[in-house]
Each structure stands twice: as C-alpha cells, then as structure tokens.
Coordinates of N, CA, C and O in Angstrom, one line a residue:
A7 N 100.1 116.0 104.7 CA 99.0 116.9 104.0 C 98.1 116.3 103.4 O 98.0 115.5 102.3
W8 N 96.8 116.3 104.0 CA 95.6 115.8 103.7 C 95.0 116.6 102.5 O 95.0 117.7 102.9
S9 N 94.4 115.7 101.6 CA 93.2 116.5 100.8 C 92.2 116.4 101.4 O 92.1 115.7 102.5
E10 N 91.0 117.0 100.8 CA 89.7 117.0 101.7 C 89.3 115.5 101.7 O 88.5 115.0 102.5
D11 N 89.6 114.9 100.5 CA 89.1 113.4 100.4 C 90.2 112.3 101.1 O 91.2 112.1 100.4
T12 N 90.0 111.9 102.3 CA 90.9 110.9 102.9 C 90.4 109.4 102.7 O 90.6 108.7 103.5
S13 N 89.5 109.3 101.9 CA 88.8 108.0 101.8 C 89.8 107.0 101.1 O 90.7 107.4 100.2
M14 N 89.9 105.8 101.5 CA 90.8 104.8 101.1 C 90.8 104.5 99.5 O 91.6 104.4 99.0
H15 N 89.4 104.4 99.3 CA 89.2 104.0 97.9 C 89.7 105.1 96.8 O 90.4 104.8 95.9
S16 N 89.5 106.3 97.1 CA 90.0 107.3 96.1 C 91.6 107.3 95.8 O 92.1 107.5 95.0
W17 N 92.1 107.1 97.4 CA 93.6 107.1 97.2 C 94.1 105.9 96.5 O 95.0 106.1 95.8
L18 N 93.5 104.8 96.7 CA 93.8 103.5 96.1 C 93.5 103.6 94.5 O 94.6 103.1 93.8
Q19 N 92.6 104.3 94.2 CA 92.4 104.4 92.9 C 93.5 105.3 92.1 O 93.9 104.7 90.9
Q20 N 94.1 106.3 92.8 CA 95.2 107.0 92.3 C 96.4 106.1 91.9 O 97.3 106.5 91.1
L21 N 96.5 105.1 92.8 CA 97.9 104.1 92.9 C 97.4 103.2 91.9 O 98.3 102.3 91.8
K22 N 96.1 102.9 91.5 CA 95.8 102.0 90.5 C 95.6 100.6 91.4 O 96.0 99.4 91.0
L23 N 95.4 100.7 92.7 CA 95.2 99.6 93.5 C 93.8 99.4 94.2 O 93.8 99.0 95.2
E24 N 92.8 100.0 93.5 CA 91.5 100.1 93.9 C 91.0 98.6 94.1 O 90.0 98.6 94.5
A25 N 91.6 97.5 93.6 CA 91.1 96.2 93.7 C 91.0 95.7 95.2 O 90.5 95.0 95.5
Y26 N 91.9 96.4 96.0 CA 92.1 96.2 97.3 C 91.2 96.9 98.2 O 91.0 97.0 99.4
A27 N 90.5 97.9 97.6 CA 89.9 98.9 98.4 C 88.7 98.3 99.3 O 88.6 98.6 100.6
Q28 N 87.8 97.5 98.4 CA 86.8 96.7 99.3 C 87.2 96.0 100.6 O 86.6 96.1 101.7
A29 N 88.2 95.4 100.3 CA 88.8 94.5 101.3 C 89.3 95.2 102.6 O 89.1 94.8 103.7
L30 N 90.0 96.3 102.1 CA 90.4 97.3 103.3 C 89.2 98.0 104.0 O 89.3 98.1 105.2
V31 N 88.4 98.5 103.3 CA 87.2 99.0 103.9 C 86.4 98.1 104.7 O 85.9 98.3 105.8
D32 N 86.3 96.8 104.3 CA 85.6 95.7 104.9 C 86.2 95.4 106.3 O 85.7 95.0 107.3
D33 N 87.7 95.6 106.4 CA 88.3 95.3 107.4 C 88.3 96.8 108.4 O 89.0 96.5 109.6
G34 N 87.8 97.6 108.0 CA 87.4 98.9 108.8 C 88.4 100.1 108.5 O 88.4 101.0 109.3
Y35 N 89.3 99.9 107.6 CA 90.2 101.0 107.0 C 89.6 101.9 105.9 O 90.0 101.8 104.9
D36 N 88.4 102.3 106.2 CA 87.9 103.2 105.2 C 88.4 104.6 105.0 O 88.1 105.2 104.0
D37 N 89.2 105.0 106.0 CA 89.8 106.3 105.9 C 91.4 106.2 106.2 O 91.8 105.5 107.0
L38 N 92.0 106.9 105.5 CA 93.4 107.0 105.4 C 93.8 107.1 106.7 O 95.1 106.8 107.2
V39 N 93.4 108.1 107.5 CA 93.7 108.4 108.9 C 93.8 107.2 109.8 O 94.8 107.1 110.4
H40 N 93.1 106.1 109.7 CA 93.2 104.9 110.4 C 94.4 104.2 110.1 O 95.2 103.6 110.9
I41 N 94.9 104.1 108.8 CA 96.0 103.4 108.4 C 97.2 104.0 108.6 O 98.1 103.4 108.7
T42 N 97.2 105.4 108.5 CA 98.5 106.1 108.8 C 98.9 105.9 110.2 O 100.0 106.2 110.5
A43 N 98.0 105.6 111.0 CA 98.4 105.5 112.4 C 98.9 104.2 112.9 O 99.4 104.0 114.0
L44 N 98.9 103.2 112.0 CA 99.4 102.0 112.3 C 101.1 101.9 112.0 O 101.8 102.7 111.5
T45 N 101.5 100.8 112.9 CA 103.0 100.7 112.8 C 103.2 99.9 111.6 O 102.3 99.3 110.8
E46 N 104.5 99.8 111.1 CA 104.9 99.1 110.0 C 104.5 97.5 110.0 O 103.9 96.9 109.1
E47 N 104.5 97.1 111.3 CA 104.2 95.7 111.3 C 102.6 95.6 111.3 O 102.2 94.6 110.7
E48 N 101.9 96.4 111.7 CA 100.5 96.2 111.8 C 100.1 96.4 110.1 O 98.9 95.8 109.7
I49 N 100.7 97.3 109.5 CA 100.3 97.5 108.1 C 100.7 96.5 107.2 O 99.8 96.0 106.5
D50 N 101.8 95.6 107.5 CA 102.2 94.3 106.8 C 101.2 93.4 107.1 O 100.6 92.5 106.2
E51 N 100.5 93.3 108.2 CA 99.5 92.4 108.7 C 98.1 92.6 107.9 O 97.7 91.7 107.1
V52 N 97.9 93.9 107.9 CA 96.6 94.4 107.1 C 96.7 94.0 105.8 O 95.9 93.5 105.1
L53 N 98.0 94.4 105.0 CA 98.1 93.9 103.7 C 98.1 92.6 103.3 O 97.7 92.1 102.4
E54 N 98.6 91.8 104.2 CA 98.6 90.4 104.1 C 97.2 89.9 104.1 O 96.8 89.0 103.5
D55 N 96.3 90.3 105.1 CA 95.1 90.0 105.3 C 94.2 90.0 103.9 O 93.3 89.4 103.7
V56 N 94.5 91.2 103.4 CA 93.7 91.6 102.1 C 94.1 90.9 100.9 O 93.8 90.9 99.8
G57 N 95.5 90.1 101.0 CA 95.9 89.4 100.0 C 96.7 90.4 98.8 O 96.7 90.0 97.7
M58 N 97.3 91.2 99.3 CA 97.9 92.4 98.5 C 99.2 91.7 98.0 O 100.1 91.0 98.6
K59 N 99.4 91.7 96.6 CA 100.7 91.2 95.9 C 101.8 92.0 96.5 O 101.9 93.2 96.9
K60 N 103.0 91.4 96.2 CA 104.2 91.9 96.8 C 104.5 93.4 96.2 O 104.7 94.2 96.9
G61 N 104.6 93.6 94.9 CA 104.8 94.7 94.0 C 103.9 95.8 94.6 O 104.1 97.1 94.6
H62 N 102.5 95.4 94.7 CA 101.5 96.3 95.3 C 101.6 96.8 96.5 O 101.4 98.0 96.9
K63 N 102.2 95.9 97.4 CA 102.5 96.4 98.9 C 103.7 97.3 98.9 O 103.6 98.3 99.7
K64 N 104.6 97.2 98.0 CA 105.7 98.3 97.9 C 105.2 99.5 97.6 O 105.5 100.6 98.1
T65 N 104.2 99.5 96.5 CA 103.8 100.8 96.1 C 102.8 101.5 97.0 O 103.1 102.7 97.5
F66 N 102.0 100.6 97.7 CA 101.2 100.9 99.0 C 101.8 101.8 100.0 O 101.7 102.9 100.4
K67 N 103.1 101.1 100.3 CA 103.8 101.4 101.5 C 104.7 102.6 101.2 O 104.9 103.5 102.0
R68 N 105.2 102.8 100.1 CA 106.1 104.1 99.5 C 105.1 105.1 99.6 O 105.3 106.2 100.1
E69 N 103.8 104.9 99.0 CA 102.9 106.1 99.0 C 102.3 106.3 100.3 O 102.0 107.6 100.6
L70 N 102.1 105.6 101.1 CA 101.7 105.7 102.5 C 102.7 106.6 103.2 O 102.2 107.4 104.1
A71 N 103.8 106.1 103.2 CA 105.0 107.1 103.8 C 104.9 108.6 103.5 O 105.4 109.3 104.3
K72 N 104.5 108.7 102.3 CA 104.5 110.1 101.9 C 103.2 111.0 102.4 O 103.5 112.2 102.7
L73 N 102.2 110.3 103.1 CA 101.2 110.8 103.9 C 101.4 111.2 105.2 O 100.8 111.8 105.8
K74 N 102.5 110.3 105.9 CA 102.6 110.5 107.2 C 103.4 111.7 107.7 O 104.3 112.4 106.8

C-alpha cells in the first residue's frame, strides 16, 4: 500500500533513519519501488554498502517488509 510519496528520504525520516537517505539516493535508490524489488540478499548488500548499523538494519528490513 503505497502513499503518494514513495521517496526514500521521507520514508526513512518516519523511521528516524534519514541519516542514510543520501547514501541510498546516491546509490540510485531514490524511490522505494526500487528497493522493494530487491531480494533479501541484495538488500543486505545495499545496507552494508551504506554502512547501516545493525539495529537500524533490523528496523529498515522490518518496515520494508510491511511495504511489500
């Protein structure tokens, strides 16, 4: 269930993870549609690349699962 705003930045802001927004956007994940299409492995790789902390990864993945 997408809201009108599928921007990575505003979604991360709601999760208090906006610190990673720029890195994800720089990697080409400016829209949530792009990241929801990835496999679990690919998501792990992306989050590793942006240097996301363990606890933040859990939050990110839990909330991402709700969007799928």
